[in-house]
Amino acid sequence: MSLFEEILRARGLQDATRESFLHPDYGKRHDPFLLPDMAKAVDRLVAAREKQERITIYGDYDIDGLTATTLLVDALGQFGFRFVETFIPNRFVEGYGMTVDAVERIAASGAQLILTVDCGSLSEKEIVRANELGVDVIVTDHHNVALTQPPAIAVVNPKRLLQDNPRRYHGMMLTRQMKTKPLYPFLDLPGVGVAFKLIQALQTRLDGLPYGQEKWLLDLVALGTICDVVTLVDENRLHVFWGLKVLAKTRRPGLKALMAVSGVEPSKVDARSLGFMLGPRLNAAGRLETARHAQEMLLATNGLEALEKAELLDALNKQRRAEQDEIHKLATKQAETYKGDPVLVVSHPDWNHGIVGIVAAKLLEKYKKPTFVLQEMGGESKGSARSYGGFSAADAIRAADRLITKGGGHKLAAGVTLPTKNIEAFRKHLNDYFRSLQLPPQPPLLLLSEDVVTADFAQLNEGLLHEISQLEPFGNGNPEPIVKIDAVQVVSIRRMGNDGQHLKLSLQDYLGGGLDVVAFSADESWFVEPGEVVSVWIQPLLNEWRGVKRVEGRLVRLEMGKDSGEE
């Protein structure tokens, strides 16, 4: 059996499952009307179209919200809605989600309907206020839901089905469809995915966007899906698979310009390009200034205007990286003070809370602990959390309700605002909460495991890489395959980067074959000596330099081998 066949078997991709995964069929999309309140949302929007009411799309400052907002502006325009405005909150003014002040400003502008994307499920008082001002609200969202839904015309959120039918779902997948009570089969859609389903539903009632033409929206869906790190299975995989093909020939001047300044060749765009090249530049605007810059680029119809905005995003991203590096150095130094805690909580007045989430992720990776990084802003502090394994950042924040002003999010990523004077009590509460869970050791959960084991570098060839490419797009729920190679000898080691933080190893297998592997921001324990025997876990990749192609490896894990001389 070939290495590729072993990889497929390890992932449970055999027979019919294999075919549907390798060749996603766009025609097998799910019925949008199985989502909660979808029919109500469509009825209200059809009525708004007939009366040409003024609509404000209330978005969010992250990529999921920005792409969903852009998607709705595009599609509603094609359906013939003439009065559509957007509202993108400022992270440093409104913060995440709906606010009463923003609702009042939108109502004063003459809006008759607010359509949210990527927010609104927990906005009870804001929607009550909208209703008092005579403004209807349709919520489209994918975040956690309340036990009682806010008084909107419709709350279109897949998570409602999990709350109402917990026994019908395993994780986010429906276990069995029933004719008497059909349910939406897949719940882990991002905000842009929910907005796309709304457009599919509107196609059944309105002219202007014929069936099939909605595929041109999939470039936005792919971008939001990848950058929101939802699982790339089922409908998410379908959307990204076809969305990457659309992105390669996108009609949007903004995305063309963004790829140009990011050094992404449209014909070679992949999920990694979105997550590591396009995504950070789009997010930089909202982290440092206002996400409006990114929104204007995505909506641009003029190539020159789009390029100007893309260059601004590129400059902001460079500034973001510089600030992030400085925060990371200071946060690492502070974290050493609390390295005995199972949950890290660090804070400082000079740390931009638009950036601290990235720093929290880096500290988690270094210390292998759930991490909260906060900016102290006088009497109030605000920040982000990153977690893994059995510790839910969102649940921990909810458990600290008496100490915080507000907070919430997902299991692995969340945000919190609290009085600065409560930081020490918050730190103690989080660590007490962690200990109360009596979780098994968590760091092993961060260790990446292999899909397949080989002892022969010769099997890592261009043919294998071509086969592996059929599994793309890669991401959460569908990671790049990992190959483990046991008992290989380190021939040479090279440190790279300004601080020597990157690593390049030249390895030799038992047959004398050679392979170079590279790790960026490598774990300190990976800096081994020439002559030592190690086991490595790698993701094979093709390195092309000056026309010469070589198969190399991205090092993701390293352990000392049995023959290395260690006791």
JSON list of N, CA and C in Angstrom, two decimals, residues 121-154:
[
{"chain": "A", "resi": 121, "resn": "SER", "atom": "N", "xyz": [-26.46, 37.32, 18.32]},
{"chain": "A", "resi": 121, "resn": "SER", "atom": "CA", "xyz": [-27.22, 36.26, 18.99]},
{"chain": "A", "resi": 121, "resn": "SER", "atom": "C", "xyz": [-27.47, 36.53, 20.46]},
{"chain": "A", "resi": 122, "resn": "LEU", "atom": "N", "xyz": [-26.58, 37.31, 21.10]},
{"chain": "A", "resi": 122, "resn": "LEU", "atom": "CA", "xyz": [-26.72, 37.60, 22.52]},
{"chain": "A", "resi": 122, "resn": "LEU", "atom": "C", "xyz": [-27.06, 39.07, 22.77]},
{"chain": "A", "resi": 123, "resn": "SER", "atom": "N", "xyz": [-27.52, 39.76, 21.72]},
{"chain": "A", "resi": 123, "resn": "SER", "atom": "CA", "xyz": [-27.75, 41.22, 21.80]},
{"chain": "A", "resi": 123, "resn": "SER", "atom": "C", "xyz": [-29.19, 41.55, 22.18]},
{"chain": "A", "resi": 124, "resn": "GLU", "atom": "N", "xyz": [-29.64, 41.05, 23.30]},
{"chain": "A", "resi": 124, "resn": "GLU", "atom": "CA", "xyz": [-31.02, 41.25, 23.74]},
{"chain": "A", "resi": 124, "resn": "GLU", "atom": "C", "xyz": [-31.37, 42.73, 23.87]},
{"chain": "A", "resi": 125, "resn": "LYS", "atom": "N", "xyz": [-30.63, 43.47, 24.70]},
{"chain": "A", "resi": 125, "resn": "LYS", "atom": "CA", "xyz": [-31.01, 44.87, 24.96]},
{"chain": "A", "resi": 125, "resn": "LYS", "atom": "C", "xyz": [-30.85, 45.74, 23.71]},
{"chain": "A", "resi": 126, "resn": "GLU", "atom": "N", "xyz": [-29.88, 45.43, 22.87]},
{"chain": "A", "resi": 126, "resn": "GLU", "atom": "CA", "xyz": [-29.68, 46.22, 21.65]},
{"chain": "A", "resi": 126, "resn": "GLU", "atom": "C", "xyz": [-30.83, 46.01, 20.68]},
{"chain": "A", "resi": 127, "resn": "ILE", "atom": "N", "xyz": [-31.31, 44.80, 20.58]},
{"chain": "A", "resi": 127, "resn": "ILE", "atom": "CA", "xyz": [-32.42, 44.52, 19.66]},
{"chain": "A", "resi": 127, "resn": "ILE", "atom": "C", "xyz": [-33.73, 45.06, 20.23]},
{"chain": "A", "resi": 128, "resn": "VAL", "atom": "N", "xyz": [-33.90, 44.99, 21.54]},
{"chain": "A", "resi": 128, "resn": "VAL", "atom": "CA", "xyz": [-35.06, 45.62, 22.17]},
{"chain": "A", "resi": 128, "resn": "VAL", "atom": "C", "xyz": [-35.09, 47.11, 21.86]},
{"chain": "A", "resi": 129, "resn": "ARG", "atom": "N", "xyz": [-33.91, 47.75, 21.96]},
{"chain": "A", "resi": 129, "resn": "ARG", "atom": "CA", "xyz": [-33.84, 49.19, 21.66]},
{"chain": "A", "resi": 129, "resn": "ARG", "atom": "C", "xyz": [-34.15, 49.46, 20.20]},
{"chain": "A", "resi": 130, "resn": "ALA", "atom": "N", "xyz": [-33.67, 48.62, 19.30]},
{"chain": "A", "resi": 130, "resn": "ALA", "atom": "CA", "xyz": [-33.98, 48.80, 17.87]},
{"chain": "A", "resi": 130, "resn": "ALA", "atom": "C", "xyz": [-35.49, 48.74, 17.65]},
{"chain": "A", "resi": 131, "resn": "ASN", "atom": "N", "xyz": [-36.13, 47.78, 18.29]},
{"chain": "A", "resi": 131, "resn": "ASN", "atom": "CA", "xyz": [-37.58, 47.65, 18.15]},
{"chain": "A", "resi": 131, "resn": "ASN", "atom": "C", "xyz": [-38.30, 48.89, 18.67]},
{"chain": "A", "resi": 132, "resn": "GLU", "atom": "N", "xyz": [-37.82, 49.42, 19.79]},
{"chain": "A", "resi": 132, "resn": "GLU", "atom": "CA", "xyz": [-38.43, 50.64, 20.34]},
{"chain": "A", "resi": 132, "resn": "GLU", "atom": "C", "xyz": [-38.33, 51.80, 19.36]},
{"chain": "A", "resi": 133, "resn": "LEU", "atom": "N", "xyz": [-37.28, 51.81, 18.56]},
{"chain": "A", "resi": 133, "resn": "LEU", "atom": "CA", "xyz": [-37.06, 52.89, 17.59]},
{"chain": "A", "resi": 133, "resn": "LEU", "atom": "C", "xyz": [-37.70, 52.58, 16.23]},
{"chain": "A", "resi": 134, "resn": "GLY", "atom": "N", "xyz": [-38.45, 51.47, 16.17]},
{"chain": "A", "resi": 134, "resn": "GLY", "atom": "CA", "xyz": [-39.15, 51.13, 14.93]},
{"chain": "A", "resi": 134, "resn": "GLY", "atom": "C", "xyz": [-38.28, 50.46, 13.88]},
{"chain": "A", "resi": 135, "resn": "VAL", "atom": "N", "xyz": [-37.17, 49.89, 14.30]},
{"chain": "A", "resi": 135, "resn": "VAL", "atom": "CA", "xyz": [-36.26, 49.23, 13.37]},
{"chain": "A", "resi": 135, "resn": "VAL", "atom": "C", "xyz": [-36.31, 47.72, 13.61]},
{"chain": "A", "resi": 136, "resn": "ASP", "atom": "N", "xyz": [-36.61, 46.97, 12.57]},
{"chain": "A", "resi": 136, "resn": "ASP", "atom": "CA", "xyz": [-36.59, 45.50, 12.67]},
{"chain": "A", "resi": 136, "resn": "ASP", "atom": "C", "xyz": [-35.15, 45.00, 12.58]},
{"chain": "A", "resi": 137, "resn": "VAL", "atom": "N", "xyz": [-34.92, 43.80, 13.14]},
{"chain": "A", "resi": 137, "resn": "VAL", "atom": "CA", "xyz": [-33.58, 43.21, 13.12]},
{"chain": "A", "resi": 137, "resn": "VAL", "atom": "C", "xyz": [-33.67, 41.77, 12.66]},
{"chain": "A", "resi": 138, "resn": "ILE", "atom": "N", "xyz": [-32.79, 41.41, 11.73]},
{"chain": "A", "resi": 138, "resn": "ILE", "atom": "CA", "xyz": [-32.57, 40.01, 11.35]},
{"chain": "A", "resi": 138, "resn": "ILE", "atom": "C", "xyz": [-31.14, 39.68, 11.77]},
{"chain": "A", "resi": 139, "resn": "VAL", "atom": "N", "xyz": [-30.99, 38.65, 12.57]},
{"chain": "A", "resi": 139, "resn": "VAL", "atom": "CA", "xyz": [-29.66, 38.21, 13.02]},
{"chain": "A", "resi": 139, "resn": "VAL", "atom": "C", "xyz": [-29.20, 37.04, 12.17]},
{"chain": "A", "resi": 140, "resn": "THR", "atom": "N", "xyz": [-27.99, 37.14, 11.62]},
{"chain": "A", "resi": 140, "resn": "THR", "atom": "CA", "xyz": [-27.31, 35.96, 11.06]},
{"chain": "A", "resi": 140, "resn": "THR", "atom": "C", "xyz": [-25.98, 35.85, 11.80]},
{"chain": "A", "resi": 141, "resn": "ASP", "atom": "N", "xyz": [-25.72, 34.69, 12.37]},
{"chain": "A", "resi": 141, "resn": "ASP", "atom": "CA", "xyz": [-24.59, 34.56, 13.29]},
{"chain": "A", "resi": 141, "resn": "ASP", "atom": "C", "xyz": [-24.22, 33.09, 13.40]},
{"chain": "A", "resi": 142, "resn": "HIS", "atom": "N", "xyz": [-23.09, 32.83, 14.06]},
{"chain": "A", "resi": 142, "resn": "HIS", "atom": "CA", "xyz": [-22.68, 31.44, 14.31]},
{"chain": "A", "resi": 142, "resn": "HIS", "atom": "C", "xyz": [-22.09, 31.27, 15.69]},
{"chain": "A", "resi": 143, "resn": "HIS", "atom": "N", "xyz": [-22.15, 32.31, 16.52]},
{"chain": "A", "resi": 143, "resn": "HIS", "atom": "CA", "xyz": [-21.60, 32.23, 17.87]},
{"chain": "A", "resi": 143, "resn": "HIS", "atom": "C", "xyz": [-22.59, 31.58, 18.83]},
{"chain": "A", "resi": 144, "resn": "ASN", "atom": "N", "xyz": [-22.20, 31.49, 20.08]},
{"chain": "A", "resi": 144, "resn": "ASN", "atom": "CA", "xyz": [-23.07, 30.87, 21.08]},
{"chain": "A", "resi": 144, "resn": "ASN", "atom": "C", "xyz": [-24.40, 31.60, 21.18]},
{"chain": "A", "resi": 145, "resn": "VAL", "atom": "N", "xyz": [-25.44, 30.85, 21.50]},
{"chain": "A", "resi": 145, "resn": "VAL", "atom": "CA", "xyz": [-26.79, 31.41, 21.54]},
{"chain": "A", "resi": 145, "resn": "VAL", "atom": "C", "xyz": [-27.31, 31.44, 22.98]},
{"chain": "A", "resi": 146, "resn": "ALA", "atom": "N", "xyz": [-28.33, 32.29, 23.19]},
{"chain": "A", "resi": 146, "resn": "ALA", "atom": "CA", "xyz": [-28.98, 32.38, 24.50]},
{"chain": "A", "resi": 146, "resn": "ALA", "atom": "C", "xyz": [-30.06, 31.31, 24.61]},
{"chain": "A", "resi": 147, "resn": "LEU", "atom": "N", "xyz": [-30.45, 31.00, 25.85]},
{"chain": "A", "resi": 147, "resn": "LEU", "atom": "CA", "xyz": [-31.55, 30.04, 26.05]},
{"chain": "A", "resi": 147, "resn": "LEU", "atom": "C", "xyz": [-32.84, 30.57, 25.45]},
{"chain": "A", "resi": 148, "resn": "THR", "atom": "N", "xyz": [-33.05, 31.87, 25.56]},
{"chain": "A", "resi": 148, "resn": "THR", "atom": "CA", "xyz": [-34.19, 32.54, 24.93]},
{"chain": "A", "resi": 148, "resn": "THR", "atom": "C", "xyz": [-33.65, 33.50, 23.88]},
{"chain": "A", "resi": 149, "resn": "GLN", "atom": "N", "xyz": [-34.16, 33.41, 22.67]},
{"chain": "A", "resi": 149, "resn": "GLN", "atom": "CA", "xyz": [-33.64, 34.23, 21.59]},
{"chain": "A", "resi": 149, "resn": "GLN", "atom": "C", "xyz": [-34.06, 35.69, 21.75]},
{"chain": "A", "resi": 150, "resn": "PRO", "atom": "N", "xyz": [-33.21, 36.62, 21.32]},
{"chain": "A", "resi": 150, "resn": "PRO", "atom": "CA", "xyz": [-33.57, 38.04, 21.38]},
{"chain": "A", "resi": 150, "resn": "PRO", "atom": "C", "xyz": [-34.75, 38.32, 20.46]},
{"chain": "A", "resi": 151, "resn": "PRO", "atom": "N", "xyz": [-35.47, 39.43, 20.69]},
{"chain": "A", "resi": 151, "resn": "PRO", "atom": "CA", "xyz": [-36.72, 39.69, 19.95]},
{"chain": "A", "resi": 151, "resn": "PRO", "atom": "C", "xyz": [-36.49, 40.23, 18.53]},
{"chain": "A", "resi": 152, "resn": "ALA", "atom": "N", "xyz": [-35.74, 39.49, 17.76]},
{"chain": "A", "resi": 152, "resn": "ALA", "atom": "CA", "xyz": [-35.50, 39.85, 16.36]},
{"chain": "A", "resi": 152, "resn": "ALA", "atom": "C", "xyz": [-36.58, 39.19, 15.49]},
{"chain": "A", "resi": 153, "resn": "ILE", "atom": "N", "xyz": [-36.71, 39.68, 14.27]},
{"chain": "A", "resi": 153, "resn": "ILE", "atom": "CA", "xyz": [-37.61, 39.04, 13.30]},
{"chain": "A", "resi": 153, "resn": "ILE", "atom": "C", "xyz": [-37.17, 37.60, 13.07]},
{"chain": "A", "resi": 154, "resn": "ALA", "atom": "N", "xyz": [-35.87, 37.40, 13.01]},
{"chain": "A", "resi": 154, "resn": "ALA", "atom": "CA", "xyz": [-35.30, 36.06, 12.80]},
{"chain": "A", "resi": 154, "resn": "ALA", "atom": "C", "xyz": [-33.92, 36.01, 13.42]}
]
